[in-house]
Amino acid sequence: MNVKDHGAKGDGTTDDTAAIQAALDACRPGNVTVLPAGVYRTSAPLRIGPYVTLQGSHAGGESQPGAQNPVAGLRPLPSFTGHAVVEILDQQLGGYSMQANAQRVFSLSIDGSDLPRGGAEIDGIRATGQIQHLQLRDVHVRAVTGIGINTWYNFDVTGGPQAPFCLHYDRVSVLWTGSHGIVLNNSTDSVFHDVYVLGVGGCGWWMSGAGNSSFTSCRAEWSSKHGFDIESVPGVIKMVACSTDRNGWHGMYVHATDTTGVLLLSAVQLTRDGKNAGSGGGGYAGLGVASSLCKVIADGLVVLTGKDDDGAGAVSPQYGVRADNSAYVVVNSGHLQGVTSPWQSGSANTKFVKGTLVGTG
């Protein structure tokens, strides 16, 4: 389904909301709605039905502040109203005749740079309710006023609250959002690869759930708050070759109360976090664990200190690894730096172990 066959212009001026939605609504399960090269203005959320793909022509990626706006994709109008530029709803909320599974977004940029900064918080992509196997590939979200990519609960569904799970994100970037970069509520049994968050107003990643999921080469850089805020660890979460850089608070902050959860960190690099508005200190660490009951196990963990790229700001983080009132934190190998100390044991830790293969300084 070509949106231009339904009247879309893609000229950077015309409100193409109705035309794009008409193309999406014309799709049967397995069909694809295509956005040819162009900038498509929207004034309301676009909704993707079950087993339907929204396919753009090109997605942006990592950019320096002040970089040119994407020359292809969706750019919501200043008058936009709604929760998200792209909205994916479960069967009940969407009124579908089948389960709302396997929606896909490919090769698409969402540019919220024209949204009023003092207006409502508008997400880039929001998926709500019992949705399985949502796929994002080559997707770029930037400058929206809310969360870049958000998963949320349907609280009224039969059987209790439900949120999306079995997510698959590949080659995704989120830049300069007003709130968190990526929010994962529930999101169990998911796979995230090469997902990058830069310069957001909240945490790079806010995670409550995501058990039995894997994160490979995922990053959080220059977030105002934590790089990765891990609120719960049900089951096992595996993070391989992930990294942080110059986030405002902890690079990774774990405060999960799941007694059976395991967070595995392998070849993770946490650099210059704890920026703390340029002043450093604040008790922040590359890896901070507080009041956590899950097991945190790290191999090949590297925590490095440093200033801003131009040499400005205080050196941070204050600590390489810090744990307080936590049940189980073991770093088997790696190299740790911290301005005050590379290894800081607070009060009431049950097991806080630094292996013989961990270098410091």
mmCIF file of C-alpha atoms in Angstrom:
data_model
loop_
_atom_site.group_PDB
_atom_site.id
_atom_site.type_symbol
_atom_site.label_atom_id
_atom_site.label_comp_id
_atom_site.label_asym_id
_atom_site.label_seq_id
_atom_site.Cartn_x
_atom_site.Cartn_y
_atom_site.Cartn_z
ATOM 1 C CA MET A 1 0.000 0.000 0.000
ATOM 2 C CA ASN A 2 1.721 3.161 -1.232
ATOM 3 C CA VAL A 3 0.574 6.145 0.851
ATOM 4 C CA LYS A 4 0.694 8.360 -2.233
ATOM 5 C CA ASP A 5 -2.008 6.210 -3.810
ATOM 6 C CA HIS A 6 -4.172 7.319 -0.880
ATOM 7 C CA GLY A 7 -3.398 11.021 -1.344
ATOM 8 C CA ALA A 8 -0.279 11.596 0.773
ATOM 9 C CA LYS A 9 2.093 14.286 -0.512
ATOM 10 C CA GLY A 10 5.261 13.884 1.535
ATOM 11 C CA ASP A 11 6.145 17.497 0.688
ATOM 12 C CA GLY A 12 7.041 18.587 4.222
ATOM 13 C CA THR A 13 3.999 20.864 4.439
ATOM 14 C CA THR A 14 0.732 18.971 3.822
ATOM 15 C CA ASP A 15 -0.940 17.190 6.717
ATOM 16 C CA ASP A 16 -0.745 13.580 5.503
ATOM 17 C CA THR A 17 -2.275 11.937 8.584
ATOM 18 C CA ALA A 18 -5.549 10.835 6.987
ATOM 19 C CA ALA A 19 -3.871 9.528 3.832
ATOM 20 C CA ILE A 20 -1.274 7.462 5.713
ATOM 21 C CA GLN A 21 -3.898 6.058 8.072
ATOM 22 C CA ALA A 22 -6.084 5.151 5.105
ATOM 23 C CA ALA A 23 -3.206 3.143 3.632
ATOM 24 C CA LEU A 24 -2.600 1.408 6.964
ATOM 25 C CA ASP A 25 -6.296 0.621 7.369
ATOM 26 C CA ALA A 26 -6.414 -0.840 3.839
ATOM 27 C CA CYS A 27 -3.765 -3.406 4.778
ATOM 28 C CA ARG A 28 -4.738 -6.987 5.394
ATOM 29 C CA PRO A 29 -2.527 -9.045 7.726
ATOM 30 C CA GLY A 30 0.833 -9.481 6.027
ATOM 31 C CA ASN A 31 0.590 -6.265 3.970
ATOM 32 C CA VAL A 32 3.040 -3.353 4.035
ATOM 33 C CA THR A 33 2.317 0.377 3.999
ATOM 34 C CA VAL A 34 5.146 2.162 2.155
ATOM 35 C CA LEU A 35 6.269 5.755 2.624
ATOM 36 C CA PRO A 36 8.289 6.765 -0.467
ATOM 37 C CA ALA A 37 11.093 9.282 0.086
ATOM 38 C CA GLY A 38 9.740 12.530 1.509
ATOM 39 C CA VAL A 39 8.798 14.286 4.745
ATOM 40 C CA TYR A 40 5.289 13.454 5.919
ATOM 41 C CA ARG A 41 3.615 15.845 8.359
ATOM 42 C CA THR A 42 1.110 14.429 10.837
ATOM 43 C CA SER A 43 -1.318 15.904 13.346
ATOM 44 C CA ALA A 44 -2.523 12.744 15.147
ATOM 45 C CA PRO A 45 -1.194 9.261 15.983
ATOM 46 C CA LEU A 46 -0.779 6.702 13.207
ATOM 47 C CA ARG A 47 -2.064 3.260 14.251
ATOM 48 C CA ILE A 48 -0.604 0.034 12.900
ATOM 49 C CA GLY A 49 -2.884 -2.994 12.925
ATOM 50 C CA PRO A 50 -2.043 -6.659 13.569
ATOM 51 C CA TYR A 51 0.560 -8.238 11.272
ATOM 52 C CA VAL A 52 1.004 -4.961 9.351
ATOM 53 C CA THR A 53 4.310 -3.229 8.503
ATOM 54 C CA LEU A 54 4.994 0.506 8.213
ATOM 55 C CA GLN A 55 7.988 0.842 5.889
ATOM 56 C CA GLY A 56 9.863 4.120 5.384
ATOM 57 C CA SER A 57 12.579 4.879 2.855
ATOM 58 C CA HIS A 58 15.502 5.622 5.170
ATOM 59 C CA ALA A 59 16.279 5.995 8.860
ATOM 60 C CA GLY A 60 18.707 8.400 10.467
ATOM 61 C CA GLY A 61 21.197 7.448 13.147
ATOM 62 C CA GLU A 62 23.706 8.953 15.542
ATOM 63 C CA SER A 63 23.965 12.716 14.992
ATOM 64 C CA GLN A 64 25.735 15.664 16.559
ATOM 65 C CA PRO A 65 23.591 18.391 18.162
ATOM 66 C CA GLY A 66 22.479 20.865 15.540
ATOM 67 C CA ALA A 67 22.581 18.313 12.744
ATOM 68 C CA GLN A 68 20.157 18.699 9.844
ATOM 69 C CA ASN A 69 16.682 17.271 10.333
ATOM 70 C CA PRO A 70 16.043 13.923 8.607
ATOM 71 C CA VAL A 71 15.136 14.417 4.955
ATOM 72 C CA ALA A 72 12.748 11.460 4.930
ATOM 73 C CA GLY A 73 10.166 10.126 7.365
ATOM 74 C CA LEU A 74 7.505 11.452 9.741
ATOM 75 C CA ARG A 75 7.632 14.966 11.183
ATOM 76 C CA PRO A 76 4.634 15.770 13.405
ATOM 77 C CA LEU A 77 3.194 19.267 13.102
ATOM 78 C CA PRO A 78 3.328 21.756 15.994
ATOM 79 C CA SER A 79 -0.437 21.266 16.314
ATOM 80 C CA PHE A 80 -0.058 17.473 16.853
ATOM 81 C CA THR A 81 -2.334 16.009 19.528
ATOM 82 C CA GLY A 82 -2.164 12.466 20.915
ATOM 83 C CA HIS A 83 0.018 10.180 23.018
ATOM 84 C CA ALA A 84 2.539 9.191 20.321
ATOM 85 C CA VAL A 85 3.471 9.789 16.701
ATOM 86 C CA VAL A 86 3.059 6.052 16.039
ATOM 87 C CA GLU A 87 0.656 4.159 18.298
ATOM 88 C CA ILE A 88 0.350 0.377 18.490
ATOM 89 C CA LEU A 89 -2.616 -0.959 20.442
ATOM 90 C CA ASP A 90 -3.637 -4.415 21.600
ATOM 91 C CA GLN A 91 -6.769 -6.197 20.409
ATOM 92 C CA GLN A 92 -9.065 -4.683 23.018
ATOM 93 C CA LEU A 93 -7.869 -1.089 22.691
ATOM 94 C CA GLY A 94 -7.623 -1.237 18.907
ATOM 95 C CA GLY A 95 -10.944 -2.995 18.422
ATOM 96 C CA TYR A 96 -9.344 -5.653 16.213
ATOM 97 C CA SER A 97 -10.876 -9.020 15.337
ATOM 98 C CA MET A 98 -7.602 -10.832 16.103
ATOM 99 C CA GLN A 99 -4.752 -10.545 18.570
ATOM 100 C CA ALA A 100 -2.629 -7.471 17.856
ATOM 101 C CA ASN A 101 0.698 -9.195 17.240
ATOM 102 C CA ALA A 102 3.729 -8.835 14.964
ATOM 103 C CA GLN A 103 3.391 -5.181 14.005
ATOM 104 C CA ARG A 104 6.583 -3.956 12.347
ATOM 105 C CA VAL A 105 8.244 -0.584 11.708
ATOM 106 C CA PHE A 106 11.191 -0.588 9.289
ATOM 107 C CA SER A 107 13.539 2.088 7.909
ATOM 108 C CA LEU A 108 11.674 5.011 9.416
ATOM 109 C CA SER A 109 12.705 8.312 11.003
ATOM 110 C CA ILE A 110 10.411 10.152 13.402
ATOM 111 C CA ASP A 111 11.475 13.763 13.899
ATOM 112 C CA GLY A 112 9.685 15.670 16.668
ATOM 113 C CA SER A 113 11.729 18.844 16.346
ATOM 114 C CA ASP A 114 8.657 20.977 15.540
ATOM 115 C CA LEU A 115 6.683 19.888 18.615
ATOM 116 C CA PRO A 116 6.294 22.689 21.196
ATOM 117 C CA ARG A 117 8.881 22.236 23.943
ATOM 118 C CA GLY A 118 6.449 23.510 26.582
ATOM 119 C CA GLY A 119 3.547 21.392 25.354
ATOM 120 C CA ALA A 120 2.330 17.885 26.087
ATOM 121 C CA GLU A 121 4.731 14.966 26.334
ATOM 122 C CA ILE A 122 4.390 13.100 23.028
ATOM 123 C CA ASP A 123 6.196 9.782 22.545
ATOM 124 C CA GLY A 124 7.792 8.703 19.305
ATOM 125 C CA ILE A 125 6.430 5.138 19.325
ATOM 126 C CA ARG A 126 4.132 3.775 22.030
ATOM 127 C CA ALA A 127 2.905 0.168 22.229
ATOM 128 C CA THR A 128 0.147 -0.505 24.764
ATOM 129 C CA GLY A 129 -1.302 -3.763 26.033
ATOM 130 C CA GLN A 130 -0.905 -7.420 25.145
ATOM 131 C CA ILE A 131 1.206 -7.194 21.999
ATOM 132 C CA GLN A 132 3.705 -9.891 21.066
ATOM 133 C CA HIS A 133 6.635 -9.775 18.661
ATOM 134 C CA LEU A 134 6.723 -6.047 17.920
ATOM 135 C CA GLN A 135 9.630 -5.510 15.526
ATOM 136 C CA LEU A 136 11.601 -2.275 15.025
ATOM 137 C CA ARG A 137 14.447 -2.341 12.505
ATOM 138 C CA ASP A 138 16.443 0.653 11.272
ATOM 139 C CA VAL A 139 14.254 3.076 13.221
ATOM 140 C CA HIS A 140 15.317 6.570 14.302
ATOM 141 C CA VAL A 141 13.384 8.688 16.821
ATOM 142 C CA ARG A 142 14.551 12.149 17.781
ATOM 143 C CA ALA A 143 13.459 15.325 19.546
ATOM 144 C CA VAL A 144 10.017 14.151 20.641
ATOM 145 C CA THR A 145 8.801 15.791 23.835
ATOM 146 C CA GLY A 146 8.007 12.547 25.661
ATOM 147 C CA ILE A 147 9.616 9.081 25.581
ATOM 148 C CA GLY A 148 11.358 7.929 22.442
ATOM 149 C CA ILE A 149 10.027 4.354 22.386
ATOM 150 C CA ASN A 150 7.588 3.369 25.094
ATOM 151 C CA THR A 151 5.794 0.194 26.182
ATOM 152 C CA TRP A 152 2.798 0.563 28.462
ATOM 153 C CA TYR A 153 0.114 -1.470 30.213
ATOM 154 C CA ASN A 154 -3.512 -1.989 29.345
ATOM 155 C CA PHE A 155 -4.860 -2.024 32.894
ATOM 156 C CA ASP A 156 -8.426 -2.900 31.935
ATOM 157 C CA VAL A 157 -7.831 -6.077 29.933
ATOM 158 C CA THR A 158 -9.373 -9.345 31.121
ATOM 159 C CA GLY A 159 -6.944 -11.254 33.309
ATOM 160 C CA GLY A 160 -5.156 -8.204 34.663
ATOM 161 C CA PRO A 161 -2.690 -5.632 33.329
ATOM 162 C CA GLN A 162 -0.857 -6.623 30.143
ATOM 163 C CA ALA A 163 2.105 -4.993 28.396
ATOM 164 C CA PRO A 164 4.045 -5.816 25.197
ATOM 165 C CA PHE A 165 6.534 -8.687 25.276
ATOM 166 C CA CYS A 166 8.807 -10.637 22.894
ATOM 167 C CA LEU A 167 10.098 -7.377 21.440
ATOM 168 C CA HIS A 168 12.760 -7.293 18.707
ATOM 169 C CA TYR A 169 14.659 -4.013 18.228
ATOM 170 C CA ASP A 170 17.570 -3.950 15.772
ATOM 171 C CA ARG A 171 19.624 -0.916 14.673
ATOM 172 C CA VAL A 172 17.488 1.618 16.509
ATOM 173 C CA SER A 173 18.527 5.114 17.646
ATOM 174 C CA VAL A 174 16.790 7.551 20.005
ATOM 175 C CA LEU A 175 18.090 11.109 20.403
ATOM 176 C CA TRP A 176 17.266 14.238 22.435
ATOM 177 C CA THR A 177 13.864 13.285 23.828
ATOM 178 C CA GLY A 178 12.146 15.284 26.549
ATOM 179 C CA SER A 179 11.830 12.237 28.812
ATOM 180 C CA HIS A 180 13.421 8.762 28.836
ATOM 181 C CA GLY A 181 14.883 7.306 25.677
ATOM 182 C CA ILE A 182 13.450 3.764 25.862
ATOM 183 C CA VAL A 183 10.975 2.423 28.426
ATOM 184 C CA LEU A 184 10.468 -1.316 28.892
ATOM 185 C CA ASN A 185 7.495 -2.324 31.021
ATOM 186 C CA ASN A 186 7.247 -6.114 31.265
ATOM 187 C CA SER A 187 8.981 -6.728 27.885
ATOM 188 C CA THR A 188 10.026 -10.254 28.776
ATOM 189 C CA ASP A 189 11.670 -12.653 26.303
ATOM 190 C CA SER A 190 12.975 -9.853 24.091
ATOM 191 C CA VAL A 191 16.079 -9.195 21.984
ATOM 192 C CA PHE A 192 17.738 -5.798 21.568
ATOM 193 C CA HIS A 193 20.715 -5.331 19.243
ATOM 194 C CA ASP A 194 22.599 -2.121 18.394
ATOM 195 C CA VAL A 195 20.078 0.164 20.105
ATOM 196 C CA TYR A 196 21.527 3.595 20.846
ATOM 197 C CA VAL A 197 20.195 6.376 23.097
ATOM 198 C CA LEU A 198 21.800 9.843 23.170
ATOM 199 C CA GLY A 199 21.202 13.065 25.062
ATOM 200 C CA VAL A 200 17.725 12.404 26.444
ATOM 201 C CA GLY A 201 16.023 14.349 29.216
ATOM 202 C CA GLY A 202 15.487 11.343 31.489
ATOM 203 C CA CYS A 203 17.204 7.963 31.697
ATOM 204 C CA GLY A 204 18.592 6.425 28.546
ATOM 205 C CA TRP A 205 16.818 3.149 29.311
ATOM 206 C CA TRP A 206 14.162 2.702 32.021
ATOM 207 C CA MET A 207 13.513 -1.003 32.572
ATOM 208 C CA SER A 208 10.929 -2.667 34.786
ATOM 209 C CA GLY A 209 10.762 -6.270 33.678
ATOM 210 C CA ALA A 210 12.568 -7.496 30.557
ATOM 211 C CA GLY A 211 13.351 -10.847 32.164
ATOM 212 C CA ASN A 212 14.864 -13.580 30.002
ATOM 213 C CA SER A 213 15.972 -10.948 27.492
ATOM 214 C CA SER A 214 19.301 -10.120 25.867
ATOM 215 C CA PHE A 215 20.931 -6.777 25.082
ATOM 216 C CA THR A 216 23.882 -6.765 22.666
ATOM 217 C CA SER A 217 25.903 -3.658 21.744
ATOM 218 C CA CYS A 218 23.276 -1.349 23.249
ATOM 219 C CA ARG A 219 24.317 2.106 24.458
ATOM 220 C CA ALA A 220 23.216 5.031 26.610
ATOM 221 C CA GLU A 221 25.155 8.282 26.318
ATOM 222 C CA TRP A 222 24.769 11.810 27.700
ATOM 223 C CA SER A 223 21.403 11.134 29.345
ATOM 224 C CA SER A 224 20.358 13.639 32.006
ATOM 225 C CA LYS A 225 19.761 10.831 34.521
ATOM 226 C CA HIS A 226 20.920 7.190 34.629
ATOM 227 C CA GLY A 227 22.176 5.498 31.498
ATOM 228 C CA PHE A 228 20.341 2.247 32.333
ATOM 229 C CA ASP A 229 17.839 2.350 35.204
ATOM 230 C CA ILE A 230 17.044 -1.290 36.002
ATOM 231 C CA GLU A 231 14.054 -1.405 38.317
ATOM 232 C CA SER A 232 13.441 -5.157 38.313
ATOM 233 C CA VAL A 233 15.138 -8.326 37.093
ATOM 234 C CA PRO A 234 12.639 -11.179 36.726
ATOM 235 C CA GLY A 235 14.463 -14.213 35.388
ATOM 236 C CA VAL A 236 17.789 -13.576 33.648
ATOM 237 C CA ILE A 237 18.841 -10.413 31.800
ATOM 238 C CA LYS A 238 21.998 -10.716 29.687
ATOM 239 C CA MET A 239 23.901 -7.587 28.640
ATOM 240 C CA VAL A 240 26.845 -8.177 26.280
ATOM 241 C CA ALA A 241 29.190 -5.473 24.919
ATOM 242 C CA CYS A 242 26.841 -2.737 26.084
ATOM 243 C CA SER A 243 28.189 0.679 27.061
ATOM 244 C CA THR A 244 27.478 4.023 28.663
ATOM 245 C CA ASP A 245 29.181 7.398 28.384
ATOM 246 C CA ARG A 246 28.847 10.669 30.308
ATOM 247 C CA ASN A 247 25.365 10.101 31.700
ATOM 248 C CA GLY A 248 24.267 12.466 34.447
ATOM 249 C CA TRP A 249 23.825 9.909 37.208
ATOM 250 C CA HIS A 250 24.932 6.241 37.416
ATOM 251 C CA GLY A 251 25.964 4.569 34.183
ATOM 252 C CA MET A 252 23.972 1.501 35.233
ATOM 253 C CA TYR A 253 21.759 1.662 38.277
ATOM 254 C CA VAL A 254 20.327 -1.592 39.636
ATOM 255 C CA HIS A 255 17.727 -1.498 42.404
ATOM 256 C CA ALA A 256 15.710 -4.635 41.756
ATOM 257 C CA THR A 257 13.878 -6.470 44.505
ATOM 258 C CA ASP A 258 13.470 -9.772 42.599
ATOM 259 C CA THR A 259 15.166 -12.370 44.781
ATOM 260 C CA THR A 260 15.516 -14.935 41.979
ATOM 261 C CA GLY A 261 16.675 -12.549 39.242
ATOM 262 C CA VAL A 262 20.139 -12.571 37.657
ATOM 263 C CA LEU A 263 21.738 -9.686 35.773
ATOM 264 C CA LEU A 264 24.716 -10.873 33.716
ATOM 265 C CA LEU A 265 27.141 -8.230 32.425
ATOM 266 C CA SER A 266 29.791 -9.340 29.925
ATOM 267 C CA ALA A 267 32.368 -7.034 28.309
ATOM 268 C CA VAL A 268 30.385 -3.984 29.442
ATOM 269 C CA GLN A 269 32.102 -0.562 29.345
ATOM 270 C CA LEU A 270 30.906 2.330 31.531
ATOM 271 C CA THR A 271 32.700 5.588 30.776
ATOM 272 C CA ARG A 272 32.687 9.056 32.389
ATOM 273 C CA ASP A 273 29.256 8.645 33.982
ATOM 274 C CA GLY A 274 28.104 10.588 37.031
ATOM 275 C CA LYS A 275 28.545 13.874 35.190
ATOM 276 C CA ASN A 276 26.108 15.411 37.692
ATOM 277 C CA ALA A 277 25.499 18.624 35.699
ATOM 278 C CA GLY A 278 29.236 19.005 35.183
ATOM 279 C CA SER A 279 30.220 18.954 38.838
ATOM 280 C CA GLY A 280 30.905 15.217 39.292
ATOM 281 C CA GLY A 281 30.692 13.664 42.749
ATOM 282 C CA GLY A 282 27.185 13.037 44.032
ATOM 283 C CA GLY A 283 28.002 9.478 45.044
ATOM 284 C CA TYR A 284 27.500 8.263 41.463
ATOM 285 C CA ALA A 285 29.255 5.250 39.965
ATOM 286 C CA GLY A 286 29.745 3.527 36.670
ATOM 287 C CA LEU A 287 27.817 0.602 38.147
ATOM 288 C CA GLY A 288 25.618 1.499 41.115
ATOM 289 C CA VAL A 289 23.628 -1.129 43.003
ATOM 290 C CA ALA A 290 21.297 -0.143 45.839
ATOM 291 C CA SER A 291 18.744 -2.067 47.914
ATOM 292 C CA SER A 292 18.837 -4.800 45.289
ATOM 293 C CA LEU A 293 18.019 -8.445 45.946
ATOM 294 C CA CYS A 294 18.864 -9.878 42.528
ATOM 295 C CA LYS A 295 22.287 -11.299 41.628
ATOM 296 C CA VAL A 296 24.541 -8.952 39.656
ATOM 297 C CA ILE A 297 27.456 -10.793 38.021
ATOM 298 C CA ALA A 298 30.029 -9.059 35.805
ATOM 299 C CA ASP A 299 32.927 -10.356 33.725
ATOM 300 C CA GLY A 300 35.222 -8.086 31.730
ATOM 301 C CA LEU A 301 33.666 -4.963 33.270
ATOM 302 C CA VAL A 302 35.488 -1.719 32.408
ATOM 303 C CA VAL A 303 34.705 1.553 34.215
ATOM 304 C CA LEU A 304 36.664 4.633 33.113
ATOM 305 C CA THR A 305 36.762 8.198 34.421
ATOM 306 C CA GLY A 306 36.957 11.354 32.327
ATOM 307 C CA LYS A 307 35.699 14.840 31.473
ATOM 308 C CA ASP A 308 33.592 16.132 28.594
ATOM 309 C CA ASP A 309 34.938 15.731 25.065
ATOM 310 C CA ASP A 310 36.261 19.315 25.124
ATOM 311 C CA GLY A 311 37.899 18.861 28.522
ATOM 312 C CA ALA A 312 35.201 20.772 30.385
ATOM 313 C CA GLY A 313 33.384 19.579 33.498
ATOM 314 C CA ALA A 314 34.681 17.656 36.472
ATOM 315 C CA VAL A 315 36.193 14.201 36.162
ATOM 316 C CA SER A 316 33.648 11.483 36.951
ATOM 317 C CA PRO A 317 32.333 9.058 38.128
ATOM 318 C CA GLN A 318 33.113 9.300 41.818
ATOM 319 C CA TYR A 319 33.151 5.491 42.125
ATOM 320 C CA GLY A 320 33.807 2.686 39.694
ATOM 321 C CA VAL A 321 31.432 0.172 41.309
ATOM 322 C CA ARG A 322 29.328 1.018 44.343
ATOM 323 C CA ALA A 323 26.867 -1.193 46.236
ATOM 324 C CA ASP A 324 24.650 -0.366 49.190
ATOM 325 C CA ASN A 325 22.280 -2.646 51.094
ATOM 326 C CA SER A 326 22.363 -5.256 48.317
ATOM 327 C CA ALA A 327 22.328 -9.032 48.336
ATOM 328 C CA TYR A 328 24.786 -10.157 45.668
ATOM 329 C CA VAL A 329 27.256 -8.199 43.536
ATOM 330 C CA VAL A 330 30.248 -10.051 42.073
ATOM 331 C CA VAL A 331 32.732 -8.582 39.585
ATOM 332 C CA ASN A 332 34.974 -11.423 38.444
ATOM 333 C CA SER A 333 37.260 -9.568 36.036
ATOM 334 C CA GLY A 334 37.825 -6.195 34.455
ATOM 335 C CA HIS A 335 39.350 -2.788 35.122
ATOM 336 C CA LEU A 336 37.790 -0.156 37.372
ATOM 337 C CA GLN A 337 38.444 3.542 37.904
ATOM 338 C CA GLY A 338 36.774 6.060 40.192
ATOM 339 C CA VAL A 339 37.681 9.584 41.259
ATOM 340 C CA THR A 340 37.291 8.777 44.950
ATOM 341 C CA SER A 341 37.540 5.001 44.759
ATOM 342 C CA PRO A 342 37.183 2.305 42.082
ATOM 343 C CA TRP A 343 35.375 0.036 44.574
ATOM 344 C CA GLN A 344 32.990 1.341 47.212
ATOM 345 C CA SER A 345 31.138 -0.871 49.659
ATOM 346 C CA GLY A 346 28.343 0.946 51.421
ATOM 347 C CA SER A 347 26.369 -0.433 54.319
ATOM 348 C CA ALA A 348 24.654 -3.798 54.765
ATOM 349 C CA ASN A 349 25.823 -5.621 51.630
ATOM 350 C CA THR A 350 25.455 -9.409 51.983
ATOM 351 C CA LYS A 351 27.896 -10.341 49.196
ATOM 352 C CA PHE A 352 30.065 -7.727 47.466
ATOM 353 C CA VAL A 353 33.060 -9.395 45.858
ATOM 354 C CA LYS A 354 35.863 -8.090 43.637
ATOM 355 C CA GLY A 355 37.704 -10.930 41.915
ATOM 356 C CA THR A 356 41.471 -11.294 41.665
ATOM 357 C CA LEU A 357 41.326 -10.522 37.919
ATOM 358 C CA VAL A 358 39.936 -7.019 38.525
ATOM 359 C CA GLY A 359 42.445 -4.216 38.056
ATOM 360 C CA THR A 360 41.968 -0.763 39.548
ATOM 361 C CA GLY A 361 43.460 2.674 39.129
#
